[in-house]
Short mmCIF file of C-alpha atoms and ligand atoms in Angstrom, two decimals:
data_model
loop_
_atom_site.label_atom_id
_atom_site.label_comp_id
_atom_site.label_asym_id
_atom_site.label_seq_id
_atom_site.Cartn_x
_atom_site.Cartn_y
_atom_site.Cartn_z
CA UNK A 1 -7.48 -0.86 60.81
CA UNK A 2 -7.59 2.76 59.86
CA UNK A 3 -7.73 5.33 62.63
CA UNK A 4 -10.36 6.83 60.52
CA UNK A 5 -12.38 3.17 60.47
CA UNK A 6 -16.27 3.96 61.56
CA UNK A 7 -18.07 0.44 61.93
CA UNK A 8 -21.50 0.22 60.73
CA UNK A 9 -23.19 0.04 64.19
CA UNK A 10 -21.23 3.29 65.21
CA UNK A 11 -22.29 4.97 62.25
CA UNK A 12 -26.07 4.18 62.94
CA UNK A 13 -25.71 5.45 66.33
CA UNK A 14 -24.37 8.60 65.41
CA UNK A 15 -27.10 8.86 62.50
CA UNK A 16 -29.76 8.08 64.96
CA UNK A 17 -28.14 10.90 66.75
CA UNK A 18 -28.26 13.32 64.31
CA UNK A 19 -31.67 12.74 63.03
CA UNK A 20 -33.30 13.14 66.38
CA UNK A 21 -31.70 16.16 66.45
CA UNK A 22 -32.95 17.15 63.23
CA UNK A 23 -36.27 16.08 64.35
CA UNK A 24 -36.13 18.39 67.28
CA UNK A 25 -34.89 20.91 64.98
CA UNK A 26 -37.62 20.73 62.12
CA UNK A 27 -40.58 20.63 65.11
CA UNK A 28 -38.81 24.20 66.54
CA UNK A 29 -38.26 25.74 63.65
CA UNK A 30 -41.87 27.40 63.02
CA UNK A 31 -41.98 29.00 67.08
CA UNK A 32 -38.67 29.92 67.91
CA UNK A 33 -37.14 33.62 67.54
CA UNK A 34 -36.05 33.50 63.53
CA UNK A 35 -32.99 35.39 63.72
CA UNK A 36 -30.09 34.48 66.90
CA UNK A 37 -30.42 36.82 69.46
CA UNK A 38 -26.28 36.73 68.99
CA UNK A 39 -23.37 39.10 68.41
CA UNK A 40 -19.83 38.49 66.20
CA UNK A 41 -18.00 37.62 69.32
CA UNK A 42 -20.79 34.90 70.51
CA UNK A 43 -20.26 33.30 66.82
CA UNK A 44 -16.46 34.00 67.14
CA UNK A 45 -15.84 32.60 70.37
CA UNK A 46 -17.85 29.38 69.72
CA UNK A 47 -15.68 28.12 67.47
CA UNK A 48 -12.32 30.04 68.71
CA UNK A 49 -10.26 26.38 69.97
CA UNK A 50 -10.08 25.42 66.19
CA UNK A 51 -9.76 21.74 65.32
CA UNK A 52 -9.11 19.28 68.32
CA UNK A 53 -5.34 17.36 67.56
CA UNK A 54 -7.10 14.02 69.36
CA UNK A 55 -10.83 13.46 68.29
CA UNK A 56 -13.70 13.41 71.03
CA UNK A 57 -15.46 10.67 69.85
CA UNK A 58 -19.08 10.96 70.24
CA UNK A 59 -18.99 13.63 72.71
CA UNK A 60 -18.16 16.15 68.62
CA UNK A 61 -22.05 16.03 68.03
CA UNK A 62 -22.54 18.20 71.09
CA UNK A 63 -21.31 21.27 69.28
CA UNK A 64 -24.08 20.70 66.76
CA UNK A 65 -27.06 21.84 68.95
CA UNK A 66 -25.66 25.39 69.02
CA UNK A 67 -24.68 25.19 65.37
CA UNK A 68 -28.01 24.16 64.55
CA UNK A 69 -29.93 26.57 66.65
CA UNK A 70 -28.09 29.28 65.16
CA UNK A 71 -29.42 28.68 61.95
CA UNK A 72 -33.06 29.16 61.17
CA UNK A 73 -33.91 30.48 57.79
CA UNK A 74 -36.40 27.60 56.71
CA UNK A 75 -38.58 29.50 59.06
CA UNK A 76 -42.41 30.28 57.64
CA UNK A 77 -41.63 33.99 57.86
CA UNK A 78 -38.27 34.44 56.95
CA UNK A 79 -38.75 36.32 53.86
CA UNK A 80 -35.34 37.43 53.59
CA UNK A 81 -33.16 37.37 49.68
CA UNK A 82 -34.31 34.60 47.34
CA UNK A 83 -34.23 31.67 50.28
CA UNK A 84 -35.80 28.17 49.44
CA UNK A 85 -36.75 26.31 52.06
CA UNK A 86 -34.93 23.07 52.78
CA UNK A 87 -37.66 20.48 51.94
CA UNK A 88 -36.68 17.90 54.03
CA UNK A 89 -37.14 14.73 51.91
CA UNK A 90 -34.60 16.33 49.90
CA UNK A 91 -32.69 16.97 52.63
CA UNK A 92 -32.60 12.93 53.15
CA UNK A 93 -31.60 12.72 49.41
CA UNK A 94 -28.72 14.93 50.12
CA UNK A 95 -27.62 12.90 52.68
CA UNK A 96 -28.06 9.78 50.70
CA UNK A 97 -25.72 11.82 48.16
CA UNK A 98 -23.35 11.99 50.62
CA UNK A 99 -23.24 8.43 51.64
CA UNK A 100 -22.10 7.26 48.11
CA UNK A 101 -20.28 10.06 47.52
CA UNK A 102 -20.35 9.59 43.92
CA UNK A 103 -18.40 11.93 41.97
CA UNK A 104 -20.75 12.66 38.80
CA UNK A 105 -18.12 13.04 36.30
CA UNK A 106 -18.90 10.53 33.16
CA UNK A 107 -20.92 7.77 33.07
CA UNK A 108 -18.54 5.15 33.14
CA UNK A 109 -17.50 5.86 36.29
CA UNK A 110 -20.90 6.68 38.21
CA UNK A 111 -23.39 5.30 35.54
CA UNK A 112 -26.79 5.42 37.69
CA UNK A 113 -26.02 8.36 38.97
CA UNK A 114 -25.24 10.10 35.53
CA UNK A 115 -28.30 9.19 33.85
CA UNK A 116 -30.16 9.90 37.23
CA UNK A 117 -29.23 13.24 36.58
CA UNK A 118 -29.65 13.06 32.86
CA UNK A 119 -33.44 12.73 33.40
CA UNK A 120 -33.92 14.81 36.26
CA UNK A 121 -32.63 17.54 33.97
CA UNK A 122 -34.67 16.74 31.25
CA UNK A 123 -37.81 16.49 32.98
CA UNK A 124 -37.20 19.97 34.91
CA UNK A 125 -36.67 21.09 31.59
CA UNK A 126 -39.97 19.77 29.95
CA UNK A 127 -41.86 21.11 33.99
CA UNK A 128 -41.18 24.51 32.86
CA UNK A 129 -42.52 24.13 29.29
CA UNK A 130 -38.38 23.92 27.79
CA UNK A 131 -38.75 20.08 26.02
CA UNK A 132 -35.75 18.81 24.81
CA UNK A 133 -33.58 20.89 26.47
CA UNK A 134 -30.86 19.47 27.99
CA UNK A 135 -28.13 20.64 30.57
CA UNK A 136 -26.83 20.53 34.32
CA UNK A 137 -26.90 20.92 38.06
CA UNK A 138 -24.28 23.44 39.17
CA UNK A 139 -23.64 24.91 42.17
CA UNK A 140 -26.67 27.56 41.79
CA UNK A 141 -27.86 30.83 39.59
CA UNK A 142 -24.23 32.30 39.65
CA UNK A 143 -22.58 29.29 38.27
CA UNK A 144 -25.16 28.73 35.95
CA UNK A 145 -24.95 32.47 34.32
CA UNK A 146 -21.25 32.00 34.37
CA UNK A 147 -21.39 28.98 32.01
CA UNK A 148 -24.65 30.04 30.10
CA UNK A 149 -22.42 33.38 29.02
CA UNK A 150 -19.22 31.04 28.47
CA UNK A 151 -21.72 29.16 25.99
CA UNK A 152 -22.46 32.67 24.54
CA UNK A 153 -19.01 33.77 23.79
CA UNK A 154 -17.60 30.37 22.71
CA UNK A 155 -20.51 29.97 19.93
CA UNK A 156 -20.09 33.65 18.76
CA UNK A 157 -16.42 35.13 19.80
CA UNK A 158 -14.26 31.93 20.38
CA UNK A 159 -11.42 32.46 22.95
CA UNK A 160 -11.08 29.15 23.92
CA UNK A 161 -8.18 29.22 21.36
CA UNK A 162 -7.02 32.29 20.88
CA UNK A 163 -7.45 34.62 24.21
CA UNK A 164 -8.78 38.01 24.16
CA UNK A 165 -12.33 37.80 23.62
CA UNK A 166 -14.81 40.65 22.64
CA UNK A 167 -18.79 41.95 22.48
CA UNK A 168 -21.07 43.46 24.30
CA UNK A 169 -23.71 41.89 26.66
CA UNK A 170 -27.49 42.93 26.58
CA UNK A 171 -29.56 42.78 30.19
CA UNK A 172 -31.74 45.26 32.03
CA UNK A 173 -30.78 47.77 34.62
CA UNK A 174 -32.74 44.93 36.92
CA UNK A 175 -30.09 42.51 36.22
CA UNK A 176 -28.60 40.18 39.06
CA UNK A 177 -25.30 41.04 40.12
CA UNK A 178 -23.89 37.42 39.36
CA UNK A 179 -23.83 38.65 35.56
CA UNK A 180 -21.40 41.61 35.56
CA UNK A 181 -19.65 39.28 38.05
CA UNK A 182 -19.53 36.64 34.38
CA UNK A 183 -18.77 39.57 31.97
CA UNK A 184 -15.49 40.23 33.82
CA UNK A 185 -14.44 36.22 35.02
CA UNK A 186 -14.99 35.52 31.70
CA UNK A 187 -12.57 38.36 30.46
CA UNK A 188 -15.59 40.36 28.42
CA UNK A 189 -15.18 43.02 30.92
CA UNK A 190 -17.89 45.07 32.84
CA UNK A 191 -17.97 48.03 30.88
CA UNK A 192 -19.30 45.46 27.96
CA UNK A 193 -22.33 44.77 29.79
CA UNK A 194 -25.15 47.42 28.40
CA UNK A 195 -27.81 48.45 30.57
CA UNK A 196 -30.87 48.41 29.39
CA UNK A 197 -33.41 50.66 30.85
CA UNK A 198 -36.84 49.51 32.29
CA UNK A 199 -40.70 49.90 31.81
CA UNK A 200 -42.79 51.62 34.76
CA UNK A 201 -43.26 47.29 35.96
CA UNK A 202 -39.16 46.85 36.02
CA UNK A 203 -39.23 44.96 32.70
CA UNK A 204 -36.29 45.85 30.05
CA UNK A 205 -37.71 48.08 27.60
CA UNK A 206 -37.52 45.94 23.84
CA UNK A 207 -36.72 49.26 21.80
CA UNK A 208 -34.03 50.54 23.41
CA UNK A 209 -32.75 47.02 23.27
CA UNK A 210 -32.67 47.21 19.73
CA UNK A 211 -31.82 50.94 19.68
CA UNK A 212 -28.70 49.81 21.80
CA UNK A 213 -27.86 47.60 19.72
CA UNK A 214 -27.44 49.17 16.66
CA UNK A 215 -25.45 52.21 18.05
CA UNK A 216 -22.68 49.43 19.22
CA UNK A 217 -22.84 47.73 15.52
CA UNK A 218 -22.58 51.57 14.41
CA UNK A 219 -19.98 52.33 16.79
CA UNK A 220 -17.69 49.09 15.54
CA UNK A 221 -18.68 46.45 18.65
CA UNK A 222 -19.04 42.99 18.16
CA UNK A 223 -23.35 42.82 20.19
CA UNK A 224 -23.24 39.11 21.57
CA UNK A 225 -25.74 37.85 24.17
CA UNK A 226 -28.86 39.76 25.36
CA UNK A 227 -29.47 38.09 29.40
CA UNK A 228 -33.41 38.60 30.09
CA UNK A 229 -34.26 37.43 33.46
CA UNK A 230 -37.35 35.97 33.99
CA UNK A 231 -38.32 36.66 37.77
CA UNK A 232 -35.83 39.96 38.62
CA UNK A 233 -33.99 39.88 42.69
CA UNK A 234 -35.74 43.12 43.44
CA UNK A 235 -39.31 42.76 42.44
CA UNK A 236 -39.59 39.42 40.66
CA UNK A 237 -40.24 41.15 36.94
CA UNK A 238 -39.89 38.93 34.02
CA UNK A 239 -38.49 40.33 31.05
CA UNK A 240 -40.89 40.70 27.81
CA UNK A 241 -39.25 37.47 26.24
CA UNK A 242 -40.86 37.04 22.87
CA UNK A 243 -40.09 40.28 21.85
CA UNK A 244 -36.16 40.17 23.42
CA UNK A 245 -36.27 36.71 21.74
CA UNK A 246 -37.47 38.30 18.28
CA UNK A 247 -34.31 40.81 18.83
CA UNK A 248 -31.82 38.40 19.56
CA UNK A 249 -32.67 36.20 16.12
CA UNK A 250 -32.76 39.30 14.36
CA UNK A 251 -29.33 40.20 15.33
CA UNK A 252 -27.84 36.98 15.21
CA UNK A 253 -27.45 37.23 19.70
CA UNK A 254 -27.28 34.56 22.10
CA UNK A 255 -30.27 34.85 24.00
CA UNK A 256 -29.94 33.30 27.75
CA UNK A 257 -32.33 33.43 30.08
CA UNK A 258 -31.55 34.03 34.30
CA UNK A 259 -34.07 32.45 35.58
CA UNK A 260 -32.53 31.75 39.01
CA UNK A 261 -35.50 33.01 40.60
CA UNK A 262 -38.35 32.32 38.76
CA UNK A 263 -38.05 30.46 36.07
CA UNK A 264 -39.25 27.42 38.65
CA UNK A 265 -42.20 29.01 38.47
CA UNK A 266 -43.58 28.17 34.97
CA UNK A 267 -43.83 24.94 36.27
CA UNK A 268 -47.38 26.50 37.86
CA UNK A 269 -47.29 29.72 36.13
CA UNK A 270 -46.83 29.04 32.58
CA UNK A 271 -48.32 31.57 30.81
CA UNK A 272 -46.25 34.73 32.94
CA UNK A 273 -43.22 33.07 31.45
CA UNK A 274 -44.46 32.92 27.33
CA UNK A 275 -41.61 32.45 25.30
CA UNK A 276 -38.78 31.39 27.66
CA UNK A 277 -38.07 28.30 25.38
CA UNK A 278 -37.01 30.67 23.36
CA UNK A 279 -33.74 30.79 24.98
CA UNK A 280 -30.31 29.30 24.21
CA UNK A 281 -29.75 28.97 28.05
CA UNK A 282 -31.44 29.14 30.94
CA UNK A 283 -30.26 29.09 34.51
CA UNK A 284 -32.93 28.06 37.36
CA UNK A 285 -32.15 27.89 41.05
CA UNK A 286 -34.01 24.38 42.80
CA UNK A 287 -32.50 25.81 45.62
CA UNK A 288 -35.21 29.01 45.38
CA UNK A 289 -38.26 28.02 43.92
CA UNK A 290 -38.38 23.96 43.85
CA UNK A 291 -37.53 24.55 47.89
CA UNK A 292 -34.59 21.81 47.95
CA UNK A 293 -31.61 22.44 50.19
CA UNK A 294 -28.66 24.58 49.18
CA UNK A 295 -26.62 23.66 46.74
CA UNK A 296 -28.86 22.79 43.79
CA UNK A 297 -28.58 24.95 40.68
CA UNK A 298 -29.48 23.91 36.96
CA UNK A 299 -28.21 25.44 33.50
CA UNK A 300 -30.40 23.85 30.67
CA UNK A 301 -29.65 24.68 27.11
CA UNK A 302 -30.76 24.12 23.61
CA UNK A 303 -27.77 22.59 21.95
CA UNK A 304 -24.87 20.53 23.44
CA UNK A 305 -22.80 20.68 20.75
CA UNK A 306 -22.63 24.81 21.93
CA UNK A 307 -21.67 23.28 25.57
CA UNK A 308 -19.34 21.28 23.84
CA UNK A 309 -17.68 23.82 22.54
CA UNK A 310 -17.32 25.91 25.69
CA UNK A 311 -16.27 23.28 27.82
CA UNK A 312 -14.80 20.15 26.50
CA UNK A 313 -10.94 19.79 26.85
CA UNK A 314 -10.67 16.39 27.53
CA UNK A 315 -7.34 15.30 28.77
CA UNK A 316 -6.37 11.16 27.80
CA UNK A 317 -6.58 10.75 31.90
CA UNK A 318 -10.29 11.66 31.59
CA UNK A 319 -11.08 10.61 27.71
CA UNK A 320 -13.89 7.96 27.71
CA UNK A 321 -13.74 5.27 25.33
CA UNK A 322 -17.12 4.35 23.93
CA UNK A 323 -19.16 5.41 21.49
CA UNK A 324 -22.50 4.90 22.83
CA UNK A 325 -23.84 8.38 23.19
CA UNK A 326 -25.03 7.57 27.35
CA UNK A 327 -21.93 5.20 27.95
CA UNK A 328 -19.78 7.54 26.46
CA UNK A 329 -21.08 10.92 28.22
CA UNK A 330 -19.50 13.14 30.60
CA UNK A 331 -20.39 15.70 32.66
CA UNK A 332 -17.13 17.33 32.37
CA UNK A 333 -17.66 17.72 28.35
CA UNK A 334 -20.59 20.47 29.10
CA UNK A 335 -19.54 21.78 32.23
CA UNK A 336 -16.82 24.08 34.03
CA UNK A 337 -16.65 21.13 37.01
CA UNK A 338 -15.18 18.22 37.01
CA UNK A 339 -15.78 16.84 40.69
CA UNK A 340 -19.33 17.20 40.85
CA UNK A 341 -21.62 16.14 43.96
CA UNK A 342 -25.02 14.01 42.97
CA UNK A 343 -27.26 17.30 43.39
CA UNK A 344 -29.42 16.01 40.85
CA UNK A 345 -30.31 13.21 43.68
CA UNK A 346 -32.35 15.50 46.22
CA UNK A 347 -34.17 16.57 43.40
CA UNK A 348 -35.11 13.39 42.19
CA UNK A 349 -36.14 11.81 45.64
CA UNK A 350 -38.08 14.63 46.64
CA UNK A 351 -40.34 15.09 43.66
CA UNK A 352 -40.86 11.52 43.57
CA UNK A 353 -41.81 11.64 46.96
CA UNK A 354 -44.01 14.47 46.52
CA UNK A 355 -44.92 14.93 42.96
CA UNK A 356 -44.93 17.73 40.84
CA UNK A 357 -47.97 18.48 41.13
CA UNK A 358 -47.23 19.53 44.93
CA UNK A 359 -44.63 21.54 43.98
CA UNK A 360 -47.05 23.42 41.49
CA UNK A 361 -49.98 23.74 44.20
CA UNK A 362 -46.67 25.22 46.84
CA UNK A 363 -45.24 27.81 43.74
CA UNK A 364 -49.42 29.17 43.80
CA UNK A 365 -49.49 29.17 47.20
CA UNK A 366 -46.49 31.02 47.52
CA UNK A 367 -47.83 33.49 44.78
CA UNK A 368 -51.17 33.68 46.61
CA UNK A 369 -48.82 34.71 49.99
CA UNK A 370 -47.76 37.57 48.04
CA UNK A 371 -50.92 38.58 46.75
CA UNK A 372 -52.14 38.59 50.43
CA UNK A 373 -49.13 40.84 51.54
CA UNK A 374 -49.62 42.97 48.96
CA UNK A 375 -53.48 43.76 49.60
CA UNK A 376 -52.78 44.22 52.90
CA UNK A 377 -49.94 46.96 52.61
CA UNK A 378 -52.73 48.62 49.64
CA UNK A 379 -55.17 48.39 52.56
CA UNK A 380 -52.61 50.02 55.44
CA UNK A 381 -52.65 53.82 55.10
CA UNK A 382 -49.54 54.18 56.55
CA UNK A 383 -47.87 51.87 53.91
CA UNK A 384 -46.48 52.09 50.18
CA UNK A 385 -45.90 49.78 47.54
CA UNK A 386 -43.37 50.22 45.50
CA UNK A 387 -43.85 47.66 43.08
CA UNK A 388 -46.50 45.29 42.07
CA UNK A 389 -46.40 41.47 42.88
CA UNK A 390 -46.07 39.76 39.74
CA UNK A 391 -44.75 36.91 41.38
CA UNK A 392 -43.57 36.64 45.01
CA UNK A 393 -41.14 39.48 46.09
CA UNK A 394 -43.36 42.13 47.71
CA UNK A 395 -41.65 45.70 47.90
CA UNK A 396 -43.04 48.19 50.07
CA UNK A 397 -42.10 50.55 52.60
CA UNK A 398 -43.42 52.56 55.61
CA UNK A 399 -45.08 56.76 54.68
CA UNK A 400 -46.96 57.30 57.58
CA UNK A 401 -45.61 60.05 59.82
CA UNK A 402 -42.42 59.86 58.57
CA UNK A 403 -40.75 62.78 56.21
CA UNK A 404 -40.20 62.38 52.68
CA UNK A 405 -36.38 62.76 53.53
CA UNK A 406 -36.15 60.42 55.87
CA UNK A 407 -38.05 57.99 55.17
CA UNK A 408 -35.02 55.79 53.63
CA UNK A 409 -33.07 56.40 56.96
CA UNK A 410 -36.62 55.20 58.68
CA UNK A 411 -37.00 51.78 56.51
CA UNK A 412 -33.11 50.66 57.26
CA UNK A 413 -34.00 51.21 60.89
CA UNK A 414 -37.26 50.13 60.48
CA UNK A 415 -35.95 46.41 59.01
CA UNK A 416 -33.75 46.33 61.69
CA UNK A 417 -36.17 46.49 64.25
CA UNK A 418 -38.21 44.23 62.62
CA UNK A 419 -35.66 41.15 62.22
CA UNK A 420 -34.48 42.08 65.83
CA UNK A 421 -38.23 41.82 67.21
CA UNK A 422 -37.28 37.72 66.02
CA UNK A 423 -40.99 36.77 64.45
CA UNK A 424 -40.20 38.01 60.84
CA UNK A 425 -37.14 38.53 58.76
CA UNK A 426 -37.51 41.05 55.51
CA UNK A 427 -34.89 42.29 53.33
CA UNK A 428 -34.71 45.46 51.58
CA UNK A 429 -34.11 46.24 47.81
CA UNK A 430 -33.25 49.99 46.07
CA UNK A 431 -36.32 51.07 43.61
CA UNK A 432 -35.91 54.35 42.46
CA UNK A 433 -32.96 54.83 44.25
CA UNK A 434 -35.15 54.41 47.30
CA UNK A 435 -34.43 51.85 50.12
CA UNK A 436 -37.31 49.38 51.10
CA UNK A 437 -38.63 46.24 52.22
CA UNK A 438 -38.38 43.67 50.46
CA UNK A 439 -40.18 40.22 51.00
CA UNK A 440 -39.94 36.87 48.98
CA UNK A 441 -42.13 33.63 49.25
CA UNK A 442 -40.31 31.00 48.08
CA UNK A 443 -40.72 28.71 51.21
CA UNK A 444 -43.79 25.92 51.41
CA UNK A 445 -44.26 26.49 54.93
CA UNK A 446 -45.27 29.99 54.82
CA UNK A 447 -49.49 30.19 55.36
CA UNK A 448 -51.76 32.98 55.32
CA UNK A 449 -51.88 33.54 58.69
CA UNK A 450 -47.74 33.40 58.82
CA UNK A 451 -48.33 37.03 56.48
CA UNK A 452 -50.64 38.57 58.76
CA UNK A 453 -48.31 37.98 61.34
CA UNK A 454 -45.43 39.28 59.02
CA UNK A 455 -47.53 42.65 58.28
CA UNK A 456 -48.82 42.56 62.26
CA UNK A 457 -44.96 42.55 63.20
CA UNK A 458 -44.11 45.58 60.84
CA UNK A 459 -46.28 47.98 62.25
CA UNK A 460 -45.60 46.70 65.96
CA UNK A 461 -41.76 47.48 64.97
CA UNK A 462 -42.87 50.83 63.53
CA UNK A 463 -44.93 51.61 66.65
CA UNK A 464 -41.93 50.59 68.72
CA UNK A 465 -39.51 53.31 66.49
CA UNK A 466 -42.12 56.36 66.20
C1 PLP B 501 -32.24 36.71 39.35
C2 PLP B 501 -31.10 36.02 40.03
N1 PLP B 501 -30.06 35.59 39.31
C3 PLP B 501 -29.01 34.95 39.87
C4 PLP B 501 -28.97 34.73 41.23
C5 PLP B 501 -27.78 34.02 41.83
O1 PLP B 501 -28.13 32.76 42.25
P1 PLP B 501 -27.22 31.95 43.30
O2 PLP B 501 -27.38 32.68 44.60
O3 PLP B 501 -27.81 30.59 43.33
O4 PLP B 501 -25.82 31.99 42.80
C6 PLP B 501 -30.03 35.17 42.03
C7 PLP B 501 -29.99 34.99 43.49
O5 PLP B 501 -30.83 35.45 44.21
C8 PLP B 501 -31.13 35.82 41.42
O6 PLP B 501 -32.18 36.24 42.13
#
C-alpha cells in the first residue's frame, strides 16, 4: 500500500467536500466585495510555512476557504482584461479531465479522448463560419499566435533545418502584445514586426498595408505573415479582413488571424467577422468568449500538412505505427506540446449541456451589455467615450471638472477607487496615448441592471475623489 493510496470512499468524502464548498462559493460570488479587501503581506503570510513534511489529512481542505474567497473574478461586474467567466458545467468537465488524466498525445494512446477533441475542434471551427478547418486546444491566445506564426515561417522561410530565419510580420499598431512576444521566441526578431497604422475605429488601415509592404520588397526583406486581429484588447476592433486577405494572396503572405478575443463571437455575430475564413490560422480563446474555465485556447488552421511541417519531429519513442489517418494521428505532429491536458473535454460537456445556441443568445447579451454601457456614458455629461463598442470592450473616461492635463492622472486614481469601492472592477487601456477605462463583457452572468450598477459605482467613486 502506497503512502499516497486514496480509497474510493475517502476520495468521495473529500469531493463532497469540495463541491459544497464550491456550492457556497458559486451562491456568494454575485454579492460579495469583487476584489479582496487584502494587502501583499496578507497573501504572503498565508502561505509563508511552505509545504507540510507530514500531510494533515483532511484537516488540508481548510486552507481552501481563504484561497477560494480570495478569488472572485467570475463576478457579474468584474469587467476587468479579456476574463471569461468559469461556466461551471465546464468547470465539472475540467474536473472530469482531471480524474482520467489522460495525456492527449496520439490516438493510440488516449483514443476517445483524441477524437473527442478532433470534433470539438472541428465543430468550433464550422460555429464560427471556418468549415473544414482543423487544429488544436493550447494553452490560450498566446500559445496559439506562437504556433500560428511558427506555421507562417515554416511554410514560407523554413528554419526548422537550417537556423536563422528571416521576414517581416504585418499587424496593426492595435496588435496584442503576445505577437511581438512570437516574432522574437521564434527568432524573427521584434524589429521585424511592422506596425501598421489605424483608421479613426482602431482598424489597420489596408493601404498602408500594402504600401508597407512594397517598401520592404523594395528595400530587399523577405514580407511573410500579415496578423489581423479580429476583436483588438483595447477596444474590440476587428481588422478589415477581406481586403487584408486580398493583400496577403496578392503577395504570396501568410495570413493568420488573432482572434483570441473575438473571434468566438462569429458564432452570434457572423457578419462583423466577413471574411475570417479567409485565414491560414486562427487563434480563439474559449477561455474569453465561450466563458469556459482557464486554460482553454484553440489554434485552427487551413492545412495540416503546413502544421506538419512546423511541428512534426517524431522521435521512434513517439512514432505511431498505423496508417489509418485517426489511428495513426497525433497531437504532437501539429503542435509545440507533447503532454497535453483533455481541454477539449470542458468544452465538449458544456456545450452539450447547454447548446450552442445558449452560447450565441450569452455572446448578444454580452454585446447588448456593452451597448447599454455605452449609451449610458453618451448620456452622462460628465463622461467620454473614447471609442465605439463594436463588440464588448467599452472605453471611456471621466471630463467633468477635471483639467485637460490631468485628467489621465484623475482616471488611474479614478479606477483605483473604483475597484477599491469592491462592487465593480474596470481596467484601463491607452487610446491616443490617453489612459482610460476600459470594460469587457465576456461573462454570462453580467445583466442589465449589473451595468447600471457598474456606471452608478463610477460616478459614486468620482464623487468620492472630487
Ligand atoms: C487580441 C488578443 N490576443 C491574444 C491574447 C492572449 O491570449 P491569452 O491570454 O489566452 O494568452 C489576448 C488576451 O487578452 C487578446 O486579447
Amino acid at each position: 500500500m502506497s503512502a499516497l493510496d486514496v480509497t474510493p470512499a475517502q476520495f468521495r468524502r473529500l469531493a463532497d467536500r469540495i463541491s459544497s464548498l464550491a456550492e457556497q462559493w458559486l451562491a456568494d460570488l454575485d454579492s460579495r466585495r469583487i476584489a479582496p479587501d487584502t494587502t501583499g503581506a496578507v497573501t504572503e503570510a498565508l502561505f509563508a510555512e511552505g509545504l507540510p513534511e507530514e500531510g494533515l489529512k483532511d484537516a488540508a481542505l481548510e486552507a481552501l476557504k481563504p484561497v477560494m474567497d480570495g478569488s472572485r473574478a467570475g463576478n457579474a461586474r468584474f469587467l476587468a482584461y479579456v476574463f471569461g467567466s468559469g461556466e461551471p458545467v465546464g468547470v465539472l468537465g475540467d474536473y472530469v479531465a482531471s480524474v482520467i488524466n489522460q495525456n492527449v498525445t496520439a490516438w493510440r494512446s488516449a483514443p476517445t479522448i483524441v477524437s473527442l477533441e478532433r470534433s470539438v475542434v472541428r465543430s468550433l471551427a464550422r460555429a464560427v463560419g471556418c468549415d473544414g478547418f482543423t487544429g488544436s486546444f493550447a494553452g490560450g491566445g498566446s500559445a496559439a499566435n506562437l504556433m500560428g506564426l511558427a506555421m507562417a515561417r515554416e511554410a514560407l522561410a523554413p528554419a526548422n533545418e537550417e537556423g536563422s530565419p528571416s521576414g517581416v510580420v504585418y499587424a496593426s499598431s492595435e496588435v496584442h502584445m503576445s505577437i511581438p512576444k512570437a516574432m522574437a521566441l521564434l527568432g524573427l526578431g521584434r524589429k521585424n514586426l511592422r506596425l501598421i497604422p489605424v483608421d479613426s475605429e482602431w482598424r489597420m488601415r489596408p493601404e498602408l498595408l500594402e504600401r508597407a509592404i512594397a517598401e520592404d520588397r523594395a528595400a530587399g526583406r523577405r514580407p511573410l505573415a500579415v496578423v489581423a486581429t479580429a476583436g483588438t484588447v483595447n477596444t474590440g476592433a476587428v481588422d478589415p479582413l477581406p481586403e487584408v486577405s486580398r493583400i496577403a494572396r496578392a503577395q504570396g503572405l501568410w495570413m493568420h488571424v488573432d482572434g483570441a478575443y473575438g473571434a468566438l463571437a462569429a458564432m452570434a455575430l457572423p457578419d462583423a467577422f466577413e471574411g475570417m475564413s479567409l485565414a491560414d490560422s486562427l487563434s480563439m480563446d474559449a477561455h474569453k468568449w465561450l466563458y469556459q474555465p482557464v486554460d482553454c485556447g484553440v489554434l485552427l488552421f487551413r492545412d495540416p500538412g503546413a502544421a506538419r511541417k512546423a511541428f512534426s519531429f517524431s522521435g521512434d519513442y513517439v512514432r505511431t505505427m498505423n496508417a489509418d489517418a485517426v489511428e495513426g494521428f497525433a497531437f504532437f505532429d501539429e503542435s509545440m506540446e507533447l503532454s497535453r491536458r483533455a481541454r477539449a473535454l470542458k468544452v465538449w460537456l458544456s456545450v452539450r449541456y447547454h447548446g450552442l445556441a445558449a452560447f450565441r443568445e450569452a455572446i448578444r447579451r454580452d454585446v447588448e451589455n456593452a451597448r447599454r454601457m455605452e449609451s449610458l456614458i453618451r448620456a452622462a455629461p460628465e463622461l467620454e467615450l473614447l471609442a465605439p463598442a463594436r463588440l464588448s470592450a467599452v472605453c471611456f473616461r471621466y471630463a467633468g471638472r477635471v483639467p485637460d492635463s490631468e485628467r489621465d492622472a484623475f482616471n488611474a486614481r479614478l479606477m483605483a477607487r473604483i475597484n477599491a469601492r469592491g462592487r465593480a472592477y474596470l481596467s484601463n487601456a491607452t487610446l491616443h496615448g490617453r489612459f482610460v477605462l476600459r470594460a469587457c463583457f465576456v461573462n454570462h452572468r453580467t445583466s442589465p441592471e449589473d451595468v447600471d450598477t457598474v456606471m452608478a459605482e463610477v460616478l459614486a467613486a468620482a464623487g468620492e475623489l472630487l
